[in-house]
Structures are given as structure tokens and as C-alpha cells.
PDB file of C-alpha atoms in Angstrom:
ATOM      1  CA  UNK B   1      13.904 -34.205   9.003  1.00  0.00           C
ATOM      2  CA  UNK B   2      13.053 -34.358   6.015  1.00  0.00           C
ATOM      3  CA  UNK B   3       9.235 -33.843   8.193  1.00  0.00           C
ATOM      4  CA  UNK B   4      10.849 -31.312  10.075  1.00  0.00           C
ATOM      5  CA  UNK B   5      11.806 -28.918   7.389  1.00  0.00           C
ATOM      6  CA  UNK B   6       8.174 -29.618   5.143  1.00  0.00           C
ATOM      7  CA  UNK B   7       6.271 -28.744   8.804  1.00  0.00           C
ATOM      8  CA  UNK B   8       8.431 -25.818   9.466  1.00  0.00           C
ATOM      9  CA  UNK B   9       8.111 -24.474   6.247  1.00  0.00           C
ATOM     10  CA  UNK B  10       4.193 -24.845   5.422  1.00  0.00           C
ATOM     11  CA  UNK B  11       4.727 -22.622   9.097  1.00  0.00           C
ATOM     12  CA  UNK B  12       6.700 -20.001   8.083  1.00  0.00           C
ATOM     13  CA  UNK B  13       4.298 -19.029   5.105  1.00  0.00           C
ATOM     14  CA  UNK B  14       0.978 -19.271   7.432  1.00  0.00           C
ATOM     15  CA  UNK B  15       2.610 -17.285  10.210  1.00  0.00           C
ATOM     16  CA  UNK B  16       3.250 -14.824   7.057  1.00  0.00           C
ATOM     17  CA  UNK B  17      -0.354 -14.842   5.368  1.00  0.00           C
ATOM     18  CA  UNK B  18      -2.169 -15.070   8.668  1.00  0.00           C
ATOM     19  CA  UNK B  19      -0.957 -11.363  10.109  1.00  0.00           C
ATOM     20  CA  UNK B  20      -2.243  -9.337   8.284  1.00  0.00           C
ATOM     21  CA  UNK B  21      -6.279 -11.341   8.436  1.00  0.00           C
ATOM     22  CA  UNK B  22      -5.199 -12.059  12.340  1.00  0.00           C
ATOM     23  CA  UNK B  23      -4.361  -7.396  12.426  1.00  0.00           C
ATOM     24  CA  UNK B  24      -8.243  -7.118  11.128  1.00  0.00           C
ATOM     25  CA  UNK B  25      -9.857  -9.587  13.571  1.00  0.00           C
ATOM     26  CA  UNK B  26      -8.140  -7.411  16.437  1.00  0.00           C
ATOM     27  CA  UNK B  27      -6.324 -10.696  17.684  1.00  0.00           C
ATOM     28  CA  UNK B  28      -3.313  -8.828  16.992  1.00  0.00           C
ATOM     29  CA  UNK B  29      -2.188  -5.631  17.426  1.00  0.00           C
ATOM     30  CA  UNK B  30      -0.321  -3.846  14.704  1.00  0.00           C
ATOM     31  CA  UNK B  31       3.857  -4.088  15.549  1.00  0.00           C
ATOM     32  CA  UNK B  32       2.921  -8.411  16.936  1.00  0.00           C
ATOM     33  CA  UNK B  33       1.301  -8.652  12.934  1.00  0.00           C
ATOM     34  CA  UNK B  34       4.682  -7.007  11.920  1.00  0.00           C
ATOM     35  CA  UNK B  35       6.700  -9.514  13.881  1.00  0.00           C
ATOM     36  CA  UNK B  36       5.317 -12.118  12.396  1.00  0.00           C
ATOM     37  CA  UNK B  37       6.685 -11.563   9.486  1.00  0.00           C
ATOM     38  CA  UNK B  38      10.449 -11.147  10.883  1.00  0.00           C
ATOM     39  CA  UNK B  39       9.792 -14.014  12.217  1.00  0.00           C
ATOM     40  CA  UNK B  40       7.938 -16.235   8.832  1.00  0.00           C
ATOM     41  CA  UNK B  41      11.145 -14.018   7.304  1.00  0.00           C
ATOM     42  CA  UNK B  42      13.400 -16.562  10.212  1.00  0.00           C
ATOM     43  CA  UNK B  43      11.786 -19.902  10.093  1.00  0.00           C
ATOM     44  CA  UNK B  44      11.818 -19.609   6.170  1.00  0.00           C
ATOM     45  CA  UNK B  45      16.072 -19.314   6.284  1.00  0.00           C
ATOM     46  CA  UNK B  46      15.919 -22.135   8.687  1.00  0.00           C
ATOM     47  CA  UNK B  47      13.846 -23.907   6.424  1.00  0.00           C
ATOM     48  CA  UNK B  48      16.695 -22.424   3.626  1.00  0.00           C
ATOM     49  CA  UNK B  49      19.535 -24.261   5.926  1.00  0.00           C
ATOM     50  CA  UNK B  50      18.198 -27.840   7.165  1.00  0.00           C
ATOM     51  CA  UNK B  51      17.310 -28.011   2.596  1.00  0.00           C
ATOM     52  CA  UNK B  52      20.785 -26.945   2.792  1.00  0.00           C
ATOM     53  CA  UNK B  53      22.116 -29.590   4.724  1.00  0.00           C
ATOM     54  CA  UNK B  54      20.177 -32.486   3.213  1.00  0.00           C
ATOM     55  CA  UNK B  55      21.010 -31.585   0.036  1.00  0.00           C
ATOM     56  CA  UNK B  56      24.984 -31.945   0.736  1.00  0.00           C
ATOM     57  CA  UNK B  57      25.175 -34.490   3.186  1.00  0.00           C
ATOM     58  CA  UNK B  58      21.315 -36.574   3.347  1.00  0.00           C
ATOM     59  CA  UNK B  59      20.837 -36.623  -1.358  1.00  0.00           C
ATOM     60  CA  UNK B  60      20.846 -41.203  -0.812  1.00  0.00           C
ATOM     61  CA  UNK B  61      17.686 -40.048   1.313  1.00  0.00           C
ATOM     62  CA  UNK B  62      16.120 -37.055   0.357  1.00  0.00           C
ATOM     63  CA  UNK B  63      12.503 -37.148  -1.601  1.00  0.00           C
ATOM     64  CA  UNK B  64      13.355 -34.307  -3.820  1.00  0.00           C
ATOM     65  CA  UNK B  65       8.833 -33.879  -3.778  1.00  0.00           C
ATOM     66  CA  UNK B  66       9.126 -32.824  -0.662  1.00  0.00           C
ATOM     67  CA  UNK B  67      11.990 -30.759  -0.825  1.00  0.00           C
ATOM     68  CA  UNK B  68      11.342 -28.666  -3.460  1.00  0.00           C
ATOM     69  CA  UNK B  69       8.224 -27.718  -1.787  1.00  0.00           C
ATOM     70  CA  UNK B  70       9.226 -27.037   1.668  1.00  0.00           C
ATOM     71  CA  UNK B  71      12.418 -25.158  -0.722  1.00  0.00           C
ATOM     72  CA  UNK B  72       8.874 -23.322  -2.106  1.00  0.00           C
ATOM     73  CA  UNK B  73       7.512 -22.484   1.342  1.00  0.00           C
ATOM     74  CA  UNK B  74      10.710 -21.117   2.382  1.00  0.00           C
ATOM     75  CA  UNK B  75      11.132 -18.954  -0.667  1.00  0.00           C
ATOM     76  CA  UNK B  76       7.872 -17.716   0.359  1.00  0.00           C
ATOM     77  CA  UNK B  77       8.151 -16.923   3.514  1.00  0.00           C
ATOM     78  CA  UNK B  78      11.311 -14.900   3.134  1.00  0.00           C
ATOM     79  CA  UNK B  79      10.770 -13.152  -0.360  1.00  0.00           C
ATOM     80  CA  UNK B  80       7.701 -11.213   0.673  1.00  0.00           C
ATOM     81  CA  UNK B  81       9.262  -9.891   3.684  1.00  0.00           C
ATOM     82  CA  UNK B  82      11.846  -8.680   1.914  1.00  0.00           C
ATOM     83  CA  UNK B  83      10.679  -7.513  -0.938  1.00  0.00           C
ATOM     84  CA  UNK B  84       8.583  -4.691   1.239  1.00  0.00           C
ATOM     85  CA  UNK B  85      12.034  -3.815   2.990  1.00  0.00           C
ATOM     86  CA  UNK B  86      13.554  -3.100  -0.471  1.00  0.00           C
ATOM     87  CA  UNK B  87      10.301  -1.495  -1.431  1.00  0.00           C
ATOM     88  CA  UNK B  88      10.156   0.461   2.105  1.00  0.00           C
ATOM     89  CA  UNK B  89      14.285   1.100   1.952  1.00  0.00           C
ATOM     90  CA  UNK B  90      13.408   2.441  -1.697  1.00  0.00           C
ATOM     91  CA  UNK B  91      10.602   5.064  -1.540  1.00  0.00           C
ATOM     92  CA  UNK B  92      10.067   7.864   1.330  1.00  0.00           C
ATOM     93  CA  UNK B  93       9.043   7.284   4.715  1.00  0.00           C
ATOM     94  CA  UNK B  94       6.176   9.854   4.298  1.00  0.00           C
ATOM     95  CA  UNK B  95       1.874   8.560   3.880  1.00  0.00           C
ATOM     96  CA  UNK B  96       0.463  11.580   2.307  1.00  0.00           C
ATOM     97  CA  UNK B  97       0.729  12.143  -1.117  1.00  0.00           C
ATOM     98  CA  UNK B  98      -0.694  15.329  -3.432  1.00  0.00           C
ATOM     99  CA  UNK B  99       0.253  16.266  -6.391  1.00  0.00           C
ATOM    100  CA  UNK B 100      -0.126  19.868  -5.270  1.00  0.00           C
ATOM    101  CA  UNK B 101       2.035  20.490  -2.716  1.00  0.00           C
ATOM    102  CA  UNK B 102       1.429  24.261  -1.745  1.00  0.00           C
ATOM    103  CA  UNK B 103      -2.212  24.063  -1.369  1.00  0.00           C
ATOM    104  CA  UNK B 104      -3.222  20.369  -1.519  1.00  0.00           C
ATOM    105  CA  UNK B 105      -7.325  19.867  -1.404  1.00  0.00           C
ATOM    106  CA  UNK B 106      -8.261  19.654   2.048  1.00  0.00           C
ATOM    107  CA  UNK B 107     -10.394  16.681   3.648  1.00  0.00           C
ATOM    108  CA  UNK B 108     -14.218  17.070   4.533  1.00  0.00           C
ATOM    109  CA  UNK B 109     -16.384  15.235   4.387  1.00  0.00           C
ATOM    110  CA  UNK B 110     -14.074  12.098   4.800  1.00  0.00           C
ATOM    111  CA  UNK B 111     -12.771  14.143   7.990  1.00  0.00           C
ATOM    112  CA  UNK B 112     -15.169  12.233  10.629  1.00  0.00           C
ATOM    113  CA  UNK B 113     -14.315   8.952   9.188  1.00  0.00           C
ATOM    114  CA  UNK B 114     -10.974   9.153  10.216  1.00  0.00           C
ATOM    115  CA  UNK B 115     -11.496  11.451  13.924  1.00  0.00           C
ATOM    116  CA  UNK B 116      -9.781   8.404  15.622  1.00  0.00           C
ATOM    117  CA  UNK B 117      -7.068   7.766  12.870  1.00  0.00           C
ATOM    118  CA  UNK B 118      -3.217   8.148  14.147  1.00  0.00           C
ATOM    119  CA  UNK B 119      -3.063  10.502  11.470  1.00  0.00           C
ATOM    120  CA  UNK B 120      -3.798  13.974  11.616  1.00  0.00           C
ATOM    121  CA  UNK B 121      -5.961  14.810   8.229  1.00  0.00           C
ATOM    122  CA  UNK B 122      -4.089  17.606   8.037  1.00  0.00           C
ATOM    123  CA  UNK B 123      -1.058  18.318   5.647  1.00  0.00           C
ATOM    124  CA  UNK B 124       3.019  18.530   7.223  1.00  0.00           C
ATOM    125  CA  UNK B 125       3.853  20.581   5.024  1.00  0.00           C
ATOM    126  CA  UNK B 126       7.819  21.258   3.613  1.00  0.00           C
ATOM    127  CA  UNK B 127       9.022  18.453   5.732  1.00  0.00           C
ATOM    128  CA  UNK B 128       7.004  15.896   3.963  1.00  0.00           C
ATOM    129  CA  UNK B 129       6.311  17.992   0.323  1.00  0.00           C
ATOM    130  CA  UNK B 130      10.412  17.545   0.309  1.00  0.00           C
ATOM    131  CA  UNK B 131      10.772  14.066  -0.130  1.00  0.00           C
ATOM    132  CA  UNK B 132       7.866  14.312  -2.309  1.00  0.00           C
ATOM    133  CA  UNK B 133       9.813  16.221  -4.770  1.00  0.00           C
ATOM    134  CA  UNK B 134      12.711  13.840  -4.630  1.00  0.00           C
ATOM    135  CA  UNK B 135      11.267  10.791  -4.303  1.00  0.00           C
ATOM    136  CA  UNK B 136       8.282  11.376  -7.469  1.00  0.00           C
ATOM    137  CA  UNK B 137       8.907  14.587  -9.453  1.00  0.00           C
ATOM    138  CA  UNK B 138       6.216  13.074 -11.936  1.00  0.00           C
ATOM    139  CA  UNK B 139       3.238  14.282  -9.509  1.00  0.00           C
ATOM    140  CA  UNK B 140       1.564  17.507 -11.215  1.00  0.00           C
ATOM    141  CA  UNK B 141      -1.364  18.772 -11.030  1.00  0.00           C
ATOM    142  CA  UNK B 142      -3.651  17.520 -13.926  1.00  0.00           C
ATOM    143  CA  UNK B 143      -4.257  20.481 -17.001  1.00  0.00           C
ATOM    144  CA  UNK B 144      -7.620  19.202 -19.402  1.00  0.00           C
ATOM    145  CA  UNK B 145      -9.537  21.125 -21.804  1.00  0.00           C
ATOM    146  CA  UNK B 146     -12.705  19.342 -21.439  1.00  0.00           C
ATOM    147  CA  UNK B 147     -14.878  21.225 -19.308  1.00  0.00           C
ATOM    148  CA  UNK B 148     -15.163  20.840 -14.969  1.00  0.00           C
ATOM    149  CA  UNK B 149     -17.973  19.066 -15.863  1.00  0.00           C
ATOM    150  CA  UNK B 150     -16.720  16.405 -17.706  1.00  0.00           C
ATOM    151  CA  UNK B 151     -13.280  15.602 -15.667  1.00  0.00           C
ATOM    152  CA  UNK B 152     -15.437  15.285 -12.493  1.00  0.00           C
ATOM    153  CA  UNK B 153     -17.801  12.863 -13.789  1.00  0.00           C
ATOM    154  CA  UNK B 154     -14.320  11.413 -15.566  1.00  0.00           C
ATOM    155  CA  UNK B 155     -12.383  11.336 -12.157  1.00  0.00           C
ATOM    156  CA  UNK B 156     -15.282  10.083 -10.581  1.00  0.00           C
ATOM    157  CA  UNK B 157     -15.717   6.845 -13.121  1.00  0.00           C
ATOM    158  CA  UNK B 158     -11.500   6.386 -12.228  1.00  0.00           C
ATOM    159  CA  UNK B 159     -12.826   6.436  -7.821  1.00  0.00           C
ATOM    160  CA  UNK B 160     -15.321   3.804  -8.754  1.00  0.00           C
ATOM    161  CA  UNK B 161     -13.543   1.596 -11.138  1.00  0.00           C
ATOM    162  CA  UNK B 162     -10.769   1.144  -8.203  1.00  0.00           C
ATOM    163  CA  UNK B 163     -13.101   0.152  -6.572  1.00  0.00           C
ATOM    164  CA  UNK B 164     -13.095   3.223  -3.888  1.00  0.00           C
ATOM    165  CA  UNK B 165     -15.798   3.644  -1.246  1.00  0.00           C
ATOM    166  CA  UNK B 166     -17.182   6.955  -2.652  1.00  0.00           C
ATOM    167  CA  UNK B 167     -18.160   9.348   0.530  1.00  0.00           C
ATOM    168  CA  UNK B 168     -18.358  11.934  -1.467  1.00  0.00           C
ATOM    169  CA  UNK B 169     -19.056  13.119  -4.674  1.00  0.00           C
ATOM    170  CA  UNK B 170     -19.903  16.815  -4.733  1.00  0.00           C
ATOM    171  CA  UNK B 171     -19.557  18.380  -8.398  1.00  0.00           C
ATOM    172  CA  UNK B 172     -21.140  22.080  -7.424  1.00  0.00           C
ATOM    173  CA  UNK B 173     -17.487  22.640  -5.619  1.00  0.00           C
ATOM    174  CA  UNK B 174     -15.935  19.957  -7.439  1.00  0.00           C
ATOM    175  CA  UNK B 175     -14.511  17.730  -4.465  1.00  0.00           C
ATOM    176  CA  UNK B 176     -15.023  14.188  -4.743  1.00  0.00           C
ATOM    177  CA  UNK B 177     -13.271  12.399  -1.327  1.00  0.00           C
ATOM    178  CA  UNK B 178     -13.175   8.288  -1.603  1.00  0.00           C
ATOM    179  CA  UNK B 179     -11.330   5.806   0.734  1.00  0.00           C
ATOM    180  CA  UNK B 180      -9.304   2.563  -0.489  1.00  0.00           C
ATOM    181  CA  UNK B 181      -9.469   0.022   1.832  1.00  0.00           C
ATOM    182  CA  UNK B 182      -5.963  -2.908   1.354  1.00  0.00           C
ATOM    183  CA  UNK B 183      -6.990  -6.106   0.891  1.00  0.00           C
ATOM    184  CA  UNK B 184      -4.405  -8.044   3.891  1.00  0.00           C
ATOM    185  CA  UNK B 185      -4.159  -6.327   6.464  1.00  0.00           C
ATOM    186  CA  UNK B 186      -7.643  -3.471   5.543  1.00  0.00           C
ATOM    187  CA  UNK B 187      -5.674  -0.481   5.909  1.00  0.00           C
ATOM    188  CA  UNK B 188      -7.391   2.329   5.114  1.00  0.00           C
ATOM    189  CA  UNK B 189      -5.888   5.259   2.834  1.00  0.00           C
ATOM    190  CA  UNK B 190      -8.323   8.542   1.947  1.00  0.00           C
ATOM    191  CA  UNK B 191      -8.099  10.275  -1.313  1.00  0.00           C
ATOM    192  CA  UNK B 192      -9.820  13.885  -1.852  1.00  0.00           C
ATOM    193  CA  UNK B 193     -10.352  14.992  -5.433  1.00  0.00           C
ATOM    194  CA  UNK B 194     -10.136  18.671  -6.257  1.00  0.00           C
ATOM    195  CA  UNK B 195     -11.464  19.909  -9.659  1.00  0.00           C
ATOM    196  CA  UNK B 196     -11.603  23.431 -10.531  1.00  0.00           C
ATOM    197  CA  UNK B 197     -12.171  25.878 -13.508  1.00  0.00           C
ATOM    198  CA  UNK B 198      -9.253  28.360 -14.426  1.00  0.00           C
ATOM    199  CA  UNK B 199      -9.898  30.894 -17.711  1.00  0.00           C
ATOM    200  CA  UNK B 200     -10.365  28.379 -20.388  1.00  0.00           C
ATOM    201  CA  UNK B 201      -8.589  25.181 -18.165  1.00  0.00           C
ATOM    202  CA  UNK B 202     -10.265  22.715 -15.777  1.00  0.00           C
ATOM    203  CA  UNK B 203      -7.336  21.561 -13.918  1.00  0.00           C
ATOM    204  CA  UNK B 204      -7.182  18.184 -11.202  1.00  0.00           C
ATOM    205  CA  UNK B 205      -5.237  17.778  -8.477  1.00  0.00           C
ATOM    206  CA  UNK B 206      -5.384  14.509  -6.186  1.00  0.00           C
ATOM    207  CA  UNK B 207      -4.179  13.717  -2.290  1.00  0.00           C
ATOM    208  CA  UNK B 208      -4.101  10.330  -0.680  1.00  0.00           C
ATOM    209  CA  UNK B 209      -3.150   9.622   2.946  1.00  0.00           C
ATOM    210  CA  UNK B 210      -3.011   6.852   5.065  1.00  0.00           C
ATOM    211  CA  UNK B 211      -5.057   7.084   8.456  1.00  0.00           C
ATOM    212  CA  UNK B 212      -2.124   4.462  10.018  1.00  0.00           C
ATOM    213  CA  UNK B 213       1.716   4.127   9.835  1.00  0.00           C
ATOM    214  CA  UNK B 214       4.725   6.056   8.801  1.00  0.00           C
ATOM    215  CA  UNK B 215       5.629   4.211   5.826  1.00  0.00           C
ATOM    216  CA  UNK B 216       3.074   4.306   2.389  1.00  0.00           C
ATOM    217  CA  UNK B 217       5.250   1.410   1.451  1.00  0.00           C
ATOM    218  CA  UNK B 218       4.802   3.834  -1.852  1.00  0.00           C
ATOM    219  CA  UNK B 219       0.763   2.849  -2.543  1.00  0.00           C
ATOM    220  CA  UNK B 220      -0.054   6.044  -2.062  1.00  0.00           C
ATOM    221  CA  UNK B 221       1.588   6.932  -5.664  1.00  0.00           C
ATOM    222  CA  UNK B 222       0.511   4.201  -7.054  1.00  0.00           C
ATOM    223  CA  UNK B 223      -2.871   4.821  -6.020  1.00  0.00           C
ATOM    224  CA  UNK B 224      -2.857   7.969  -6.999  1.00  0.00           C
ATOM    225  CA  UNK B 225      -1.118   7.317 -10.541  1.00  0.00           C
ATOM    226  CA  UNK B 226      -3.959   4.421 -10.595  1.00  0.00           C
ATOM    227  CA  UNK B 227      -6.986   7.287 -10.716  1.00  0.00           C
ATOM    228  CA  UNK B 228      -4.812   9.580 -13.615  1.00  0.00           C
ATOM    229  CA  UNK B 229      -4.538   7.083 -15.546  1.00  0.00           C
ATOM    230  CA  UNK B 230      -7.952   5.589 -15.864  1.00  0.00           C
ATOM    231  CA  UNK B 231      -9.747   9.404 -16.155  1.00  0.00           C
ATOM    232  CA  UNK B 232     -10.983   8.463 -20.307  1.00  0.00           C
ATOM    233  CA  UNK B 233     -11.538  11.764 -21.410  1.00  0.00           C
ATOM    234  CA  UNK B 234     -12.657  11.833 -25.034  1.00  0.00           C
TER     235      UNK B 234
END
């Protein structure tokens, strides 16, 4: 049984880890890739049951190093999908986040790149704004005392430091557009930053939107926070 348990443990992790790369390689559809998570979780749970049986009823024949290794593999296969499920339950099922919910920044230069994206570029208005207000009340328009040129340069530096692919950076219009590609599944999220002068202040808004998927599992919000935290002004 210990050999079966070990093989099942390895298989559960392989199913989990290959789901993203196989989707990126277009071997699997997105639905099939997510199904891989469920299969990995089920196989991992079976491994834990087998380990428990061995510990209780077959203790004399246990090879502890193999049993511990199998258990660790199973915990990864079970824990990661469960973590994502819990994350999904803790955040609203939205994928378009903005610091300005009344007049969010609009995508322009990046529209051609997301022409075939399942999620349209247009903002859905109050349908998602109300959910964002409840979940992420801290996301607000940012105000700076520095000039718009300095804020623009700092915002662009933040985007570049994060490794986002810049599509346009037009200081004349105060607009920066870029996109971010996730490592595992290769999902692409688009970002637009709008910088405007207002009296003696500079105001900045950020919007981050996924090209695919109903829920972003909080990723767009995390990205906006990272962009804002990365804006360094003296």
C-alpha cells in the first residue's frame, strides 16, 4: 500500500502543478484546467485516508520517510485548491476594480489587445461598484501635492518595477496603460492609470481588469495596492 500511496501523492501534485502550464499551452481548456484542481484535491484526500489507514492498522510495516513524504504531497494537493476556494468565498465575484467608481479610467491604447477577451472593456457600473465598496472600501482616488509630471514619473516607475508590460505612457494626457500576465495560468489583466491636475493638487486613479474569468480572487485589488504603494515621491 505504501507504494500506491506514494504514487498517488506524486500524481496528485503533478495534476495540480500541470493544470496551469497545460492551459497556457492550449492543451486544456480553462474548464478542464480547473477540473484538474478538483481531481488533485480528491486524489490528495484519498492519499491522506490511505496514510491514516497505514498509521492505524499497518504501523509495523510503515516506512516513515515515505509516509511523511506522501502526506506532504497530499497536503499540498488538498491545501492549495481549498485555499483558492476559501479565497474565492472571501472576495466578491468581480474582476474590474477601480479607485474611481463614478468615472473609472477608460482603456484606450490597450483596447486592440483585448479585442477578443471574454470580459468586455466597458465598466459595468453600479452592478460591480456596490460590491467593491463593500469589499474594498479603502480603494479611493489618490491625491498628491507634487506636480502631475512628478506623479506620472513615479507611477510609471512603479508599474515598471512590478514587471508590467507598458503599452502606452502619455504624459500629455496623463494616461498609462499596461498589462500583467500571471505566471501559472498566464491570465492577462489590464491596468490603466489616470493622472490629472486639479487646482494645486494632482489626483491619480487606477483601474485593473481581468480579460477572462468572473472572479479575480482579489488579484486586481492586490495589484492596485502594489502600484500605489510603489509610487515613491519625495
